[in-house]
Tab-separated table of C-alpha atoms and ligand atoms in Angstrom:
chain	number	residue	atom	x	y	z
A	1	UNK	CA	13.755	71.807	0.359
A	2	UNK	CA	15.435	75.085	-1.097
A	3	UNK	CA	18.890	75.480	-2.564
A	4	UNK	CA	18.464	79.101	-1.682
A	5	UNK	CA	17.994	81.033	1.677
A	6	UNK	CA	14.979	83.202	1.797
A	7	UNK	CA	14.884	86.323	4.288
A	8	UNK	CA	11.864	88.192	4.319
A	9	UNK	CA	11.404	91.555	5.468
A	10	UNK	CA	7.868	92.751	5.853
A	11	UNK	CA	4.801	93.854	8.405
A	12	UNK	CA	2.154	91.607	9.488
A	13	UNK	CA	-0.714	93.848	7.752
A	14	UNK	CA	1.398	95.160	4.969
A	15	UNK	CA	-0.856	93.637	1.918
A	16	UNK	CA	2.276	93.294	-0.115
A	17	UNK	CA	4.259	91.238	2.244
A	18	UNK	CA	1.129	89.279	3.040
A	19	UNK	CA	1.128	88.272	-0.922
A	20	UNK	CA	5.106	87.448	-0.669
A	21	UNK	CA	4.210	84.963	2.149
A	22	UNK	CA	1.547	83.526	0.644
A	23	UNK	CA	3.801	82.692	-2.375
A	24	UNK	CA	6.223	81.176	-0.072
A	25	UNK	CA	3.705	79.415	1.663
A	26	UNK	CA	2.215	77.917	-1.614
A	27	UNK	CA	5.727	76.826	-3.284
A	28	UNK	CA	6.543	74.969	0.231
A	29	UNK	CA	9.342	77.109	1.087
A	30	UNK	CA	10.889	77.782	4.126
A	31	UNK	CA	12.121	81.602	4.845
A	32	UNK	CA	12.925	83.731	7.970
A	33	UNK	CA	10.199	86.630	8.302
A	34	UNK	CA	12.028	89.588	9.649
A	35	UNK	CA	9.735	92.508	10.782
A	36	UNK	CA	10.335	95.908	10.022
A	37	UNK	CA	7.723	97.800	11.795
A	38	UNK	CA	6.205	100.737	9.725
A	39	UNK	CA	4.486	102.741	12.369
A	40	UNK	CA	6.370	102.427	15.374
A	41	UNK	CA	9.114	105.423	16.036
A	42	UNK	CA	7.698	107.136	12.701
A	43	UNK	CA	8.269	103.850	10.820
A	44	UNK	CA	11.431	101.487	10.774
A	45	UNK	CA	11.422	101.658	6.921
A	46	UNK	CA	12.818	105.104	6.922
A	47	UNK	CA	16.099	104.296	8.992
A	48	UNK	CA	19.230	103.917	7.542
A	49	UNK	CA	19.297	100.106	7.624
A	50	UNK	CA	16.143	99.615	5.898
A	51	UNK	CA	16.726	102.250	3.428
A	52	UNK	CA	19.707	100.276	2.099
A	53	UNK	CA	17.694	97.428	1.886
A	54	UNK	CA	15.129	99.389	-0.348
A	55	UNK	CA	15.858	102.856	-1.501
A	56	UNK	CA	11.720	103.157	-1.376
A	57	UNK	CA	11.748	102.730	1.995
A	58	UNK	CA	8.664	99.903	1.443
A	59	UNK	CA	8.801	96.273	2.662
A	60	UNK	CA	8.498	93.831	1.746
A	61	UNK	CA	11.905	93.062	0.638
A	62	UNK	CA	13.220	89.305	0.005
A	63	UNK	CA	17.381	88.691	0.448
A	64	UNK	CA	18.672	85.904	-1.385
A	65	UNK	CA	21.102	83.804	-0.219
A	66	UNK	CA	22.286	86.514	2.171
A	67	UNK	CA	23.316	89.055	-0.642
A	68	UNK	CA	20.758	89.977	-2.873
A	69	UNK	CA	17.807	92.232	-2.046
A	70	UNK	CA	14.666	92.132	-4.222
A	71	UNK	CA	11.660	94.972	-3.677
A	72	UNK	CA	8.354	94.752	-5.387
A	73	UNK	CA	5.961	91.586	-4.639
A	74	UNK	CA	5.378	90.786	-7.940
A	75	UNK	CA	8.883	90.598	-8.928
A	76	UNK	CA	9.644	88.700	-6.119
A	77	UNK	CA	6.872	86.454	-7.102
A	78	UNK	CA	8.039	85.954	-10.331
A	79	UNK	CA	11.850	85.347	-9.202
A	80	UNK	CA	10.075	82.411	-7.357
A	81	UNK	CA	8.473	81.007	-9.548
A	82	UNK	CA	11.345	81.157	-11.824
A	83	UNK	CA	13.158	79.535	-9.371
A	84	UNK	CA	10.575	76.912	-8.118
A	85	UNK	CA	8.099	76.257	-10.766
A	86	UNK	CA	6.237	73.726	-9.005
A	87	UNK	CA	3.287	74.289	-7.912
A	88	UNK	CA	2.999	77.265	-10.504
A	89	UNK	CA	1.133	80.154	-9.955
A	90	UNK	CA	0.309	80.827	-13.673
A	91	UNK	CA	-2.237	78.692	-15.395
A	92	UNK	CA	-0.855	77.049	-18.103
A	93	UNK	CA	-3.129	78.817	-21.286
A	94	UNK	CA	-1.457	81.384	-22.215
A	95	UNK	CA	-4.988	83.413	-22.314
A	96	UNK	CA	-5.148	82.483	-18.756
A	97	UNK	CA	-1.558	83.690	-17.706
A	98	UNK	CA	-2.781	87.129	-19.361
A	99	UNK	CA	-5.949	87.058	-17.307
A	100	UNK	CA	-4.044	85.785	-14.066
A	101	UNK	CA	-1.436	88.822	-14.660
A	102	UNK	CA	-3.674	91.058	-15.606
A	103	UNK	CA	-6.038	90.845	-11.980
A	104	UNK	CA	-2.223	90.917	-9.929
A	105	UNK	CA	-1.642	93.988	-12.059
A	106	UNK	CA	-4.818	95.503	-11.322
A	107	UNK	CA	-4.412	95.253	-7.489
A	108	UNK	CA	-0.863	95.845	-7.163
A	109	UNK	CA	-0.972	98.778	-9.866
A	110	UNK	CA	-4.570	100.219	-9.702
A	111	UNK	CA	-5.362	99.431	-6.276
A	112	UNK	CA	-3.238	99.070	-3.813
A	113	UNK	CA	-0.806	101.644	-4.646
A	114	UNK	CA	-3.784	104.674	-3.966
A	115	UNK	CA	-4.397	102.876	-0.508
A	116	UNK	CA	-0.863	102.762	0.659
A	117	UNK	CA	0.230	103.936	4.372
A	118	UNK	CA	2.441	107.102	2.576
A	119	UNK	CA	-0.915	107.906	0.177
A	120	UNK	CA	-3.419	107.677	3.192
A	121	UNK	CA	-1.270	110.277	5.623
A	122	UNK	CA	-0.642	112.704	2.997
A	123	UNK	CA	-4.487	112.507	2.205
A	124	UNK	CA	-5.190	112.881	5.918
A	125	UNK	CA	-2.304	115.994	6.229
A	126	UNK	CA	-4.232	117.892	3.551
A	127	UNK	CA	-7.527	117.750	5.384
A	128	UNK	CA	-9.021	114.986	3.008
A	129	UNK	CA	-10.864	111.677	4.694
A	130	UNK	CA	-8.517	108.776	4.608
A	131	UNK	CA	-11.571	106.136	5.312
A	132	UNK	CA	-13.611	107.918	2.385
A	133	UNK	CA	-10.686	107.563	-0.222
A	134	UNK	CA	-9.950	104.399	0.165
A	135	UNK	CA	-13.103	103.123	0.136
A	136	UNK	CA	-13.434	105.002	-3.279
A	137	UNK	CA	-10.133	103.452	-4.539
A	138	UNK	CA	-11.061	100.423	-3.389
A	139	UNK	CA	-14.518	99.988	-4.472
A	140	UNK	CA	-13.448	101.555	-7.926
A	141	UNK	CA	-11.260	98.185	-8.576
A	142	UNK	CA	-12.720	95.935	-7.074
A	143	UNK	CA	-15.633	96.939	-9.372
A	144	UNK	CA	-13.637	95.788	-12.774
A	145	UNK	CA	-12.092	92.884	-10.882
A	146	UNK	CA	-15.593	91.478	-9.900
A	147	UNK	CA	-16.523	92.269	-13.612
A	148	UNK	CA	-13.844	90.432	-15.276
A	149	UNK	CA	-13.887	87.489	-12.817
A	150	UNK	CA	-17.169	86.885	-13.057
A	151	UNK	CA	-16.196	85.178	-16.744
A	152	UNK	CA	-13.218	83.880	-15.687
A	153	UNK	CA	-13.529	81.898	-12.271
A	154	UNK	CA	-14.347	78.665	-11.071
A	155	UNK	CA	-12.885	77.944	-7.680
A	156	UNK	CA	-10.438	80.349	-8.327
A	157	UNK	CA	-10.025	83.987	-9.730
A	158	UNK	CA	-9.217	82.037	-13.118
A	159	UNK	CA	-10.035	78.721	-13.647
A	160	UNK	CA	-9.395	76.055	-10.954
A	161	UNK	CA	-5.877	76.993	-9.928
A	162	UNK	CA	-4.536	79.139	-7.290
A	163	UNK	CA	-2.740	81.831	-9.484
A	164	UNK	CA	-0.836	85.244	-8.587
A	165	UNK	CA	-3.827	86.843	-9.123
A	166	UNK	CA	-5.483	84.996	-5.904
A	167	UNK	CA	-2.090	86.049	-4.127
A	168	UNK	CA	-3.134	89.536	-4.661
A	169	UNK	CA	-6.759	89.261	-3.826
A	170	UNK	CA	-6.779	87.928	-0.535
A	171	UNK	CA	-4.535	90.706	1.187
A	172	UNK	CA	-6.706	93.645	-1.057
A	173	UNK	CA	-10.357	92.217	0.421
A	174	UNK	CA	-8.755	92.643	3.969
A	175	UNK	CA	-8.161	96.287	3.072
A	176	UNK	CA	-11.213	96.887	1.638
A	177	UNK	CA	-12.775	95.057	4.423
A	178	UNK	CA	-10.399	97.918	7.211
A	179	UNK	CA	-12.086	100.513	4.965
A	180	UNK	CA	-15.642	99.223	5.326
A	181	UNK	CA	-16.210	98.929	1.714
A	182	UNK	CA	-19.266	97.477	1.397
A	183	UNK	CA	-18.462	93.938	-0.533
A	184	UNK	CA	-22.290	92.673	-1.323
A	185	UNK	CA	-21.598	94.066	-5.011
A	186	UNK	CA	-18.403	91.772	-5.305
A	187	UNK	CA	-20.423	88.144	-5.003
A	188	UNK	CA	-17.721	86.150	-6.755
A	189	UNK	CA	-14.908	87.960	-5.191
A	190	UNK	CA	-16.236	87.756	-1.900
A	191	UNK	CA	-16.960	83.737	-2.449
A	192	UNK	CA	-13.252	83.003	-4.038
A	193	UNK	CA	-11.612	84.784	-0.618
A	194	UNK	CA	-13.744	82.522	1.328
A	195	UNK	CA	-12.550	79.592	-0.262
A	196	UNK	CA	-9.258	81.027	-0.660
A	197	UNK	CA	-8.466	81.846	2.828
A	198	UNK	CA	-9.315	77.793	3.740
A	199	UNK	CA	-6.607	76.812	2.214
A	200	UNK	CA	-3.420	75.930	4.749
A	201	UNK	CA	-1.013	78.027	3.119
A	202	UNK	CA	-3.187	81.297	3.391
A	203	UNK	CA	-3.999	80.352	6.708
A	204	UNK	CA	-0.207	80.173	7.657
A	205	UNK	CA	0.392	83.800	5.657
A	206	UNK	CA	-2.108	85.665	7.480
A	207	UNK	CA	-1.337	88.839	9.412
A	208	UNK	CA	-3.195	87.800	12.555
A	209	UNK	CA	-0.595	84.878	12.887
A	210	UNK	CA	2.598	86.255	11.611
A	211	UNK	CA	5.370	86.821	14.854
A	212	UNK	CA	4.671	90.778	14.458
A	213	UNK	CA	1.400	90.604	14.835
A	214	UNK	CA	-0.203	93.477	17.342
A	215	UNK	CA	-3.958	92.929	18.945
A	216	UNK	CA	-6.862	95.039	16.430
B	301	GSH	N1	4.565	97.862	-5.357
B	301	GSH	C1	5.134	97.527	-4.082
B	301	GSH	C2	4.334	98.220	-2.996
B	301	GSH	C3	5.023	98.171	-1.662
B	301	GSH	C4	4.238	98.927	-0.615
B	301	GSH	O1	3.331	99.741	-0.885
B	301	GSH	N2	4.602	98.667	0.638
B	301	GSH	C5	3.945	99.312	1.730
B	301	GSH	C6	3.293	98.273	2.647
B	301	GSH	S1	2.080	97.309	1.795
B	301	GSH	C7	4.960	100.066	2.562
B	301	GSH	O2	6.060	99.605	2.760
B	301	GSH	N3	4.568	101.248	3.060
B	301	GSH	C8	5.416	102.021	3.892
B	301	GSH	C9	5.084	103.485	3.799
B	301	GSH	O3	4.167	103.825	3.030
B	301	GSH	O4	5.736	104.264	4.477
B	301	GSH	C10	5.134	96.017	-3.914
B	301	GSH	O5	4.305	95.347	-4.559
B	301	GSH	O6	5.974	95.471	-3.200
């Protein structure tokens, strides 16, 4: 049980909600999901209500106790783990942490960031292909990722414990997957999401089964 209240505003397939959930899921907490739908009526994040939520105009966002709005999933992350250290999602070796950081950072700063729904339109507005760039973006990192992991995992991205880094993964593969990126290069990445997405509390933070959730 929480001493805090957790509101959560997101989208069903918004990758960086999905790894919000997922930490919420893992650390046993209970939260309300609010959606804020980012294509419907040109896209709730750019009305006034969400915009004072997150001057970005990105979800997800997580309010704290009512009063305190916090943007960015790995911040958010962090807060929570801060908060509710057990289960952790660092390893304990500080080596490992580095590693486990390092992947999240990789994803949420190389990645996903190229891929996003603002990136892909103005891509698509200038004439360019928004399928063909993000399966370059994506294959591009998930490249180095499979390299690194490949010394580094076990059942896991690192080691035997679910880390941040796994939080990121499993949301990024589903992109790649939308973009038809062809994952048969990616062997251990493509065998951690498997085992990954088994467990009950990714099965609980996928899109498919979130309230906002709209037929594919
Ligand atoms: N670095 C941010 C990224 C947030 C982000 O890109 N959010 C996307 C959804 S995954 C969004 O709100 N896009 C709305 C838009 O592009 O208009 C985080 O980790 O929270």
């Amino acid at each position: 049980m929480s001493a805090h209240r957790y509101t959560l505003y997101g989208y069903w397939r918004s990758s960086s909600s999905w790894r919000v959930r997922l930490a919420l899921h893992l650390k046993g907490l209970v939260f309300e999901n609010v959606p804020v739908h980012l294509v419907r009526a040109g896209g709730e994040q750019f009305g006034a209500t969400h915009t004072a939520r997150n001057a970005m105009q990105q979800v997800p966002v997580l309010v704290v106790d009512g009063h305190h709005p916090i943007s960015q999933s790995l911040a958010i992350i962090e807060l929570l783990e801060e908060l509710h250290p057990d289960p952790s999602l660092l390893p304990e070796r500080p080596i490992s942490r580095a590693h486990a950081r390092e992947y999240a950072e990789l994803i949420n700063a190389g990645i996903q960031p190229l891929q996003n729904l603002d990136v892909l339109s103005k891509i698509e507005s200038q004439g360019g292909d928004r399928m063909a760039w993000g399966q370059r973006v994506v294959s591009k990192g998930l490249a180095a990722l499979e390299e690194k992991a490949v010394r580094t995992s076990e059942e896991y991205l690192v080691g035997d414990q679910v880390t941040v880094a796994d939080i990121c993964l499993v949301p990024q593969m589903y992109n790649a997957r939308r973009f038809g990126v062809d994952l048969s290069p990616f062997p251990t990445l493509v065998a951690v999401d498997g085992r990954l997405s088994k467990l009950p509390a990714f099965e609980r933070a996928h899109p498919s089964v979130q309230p906002d959730a709209q037929p594919v």
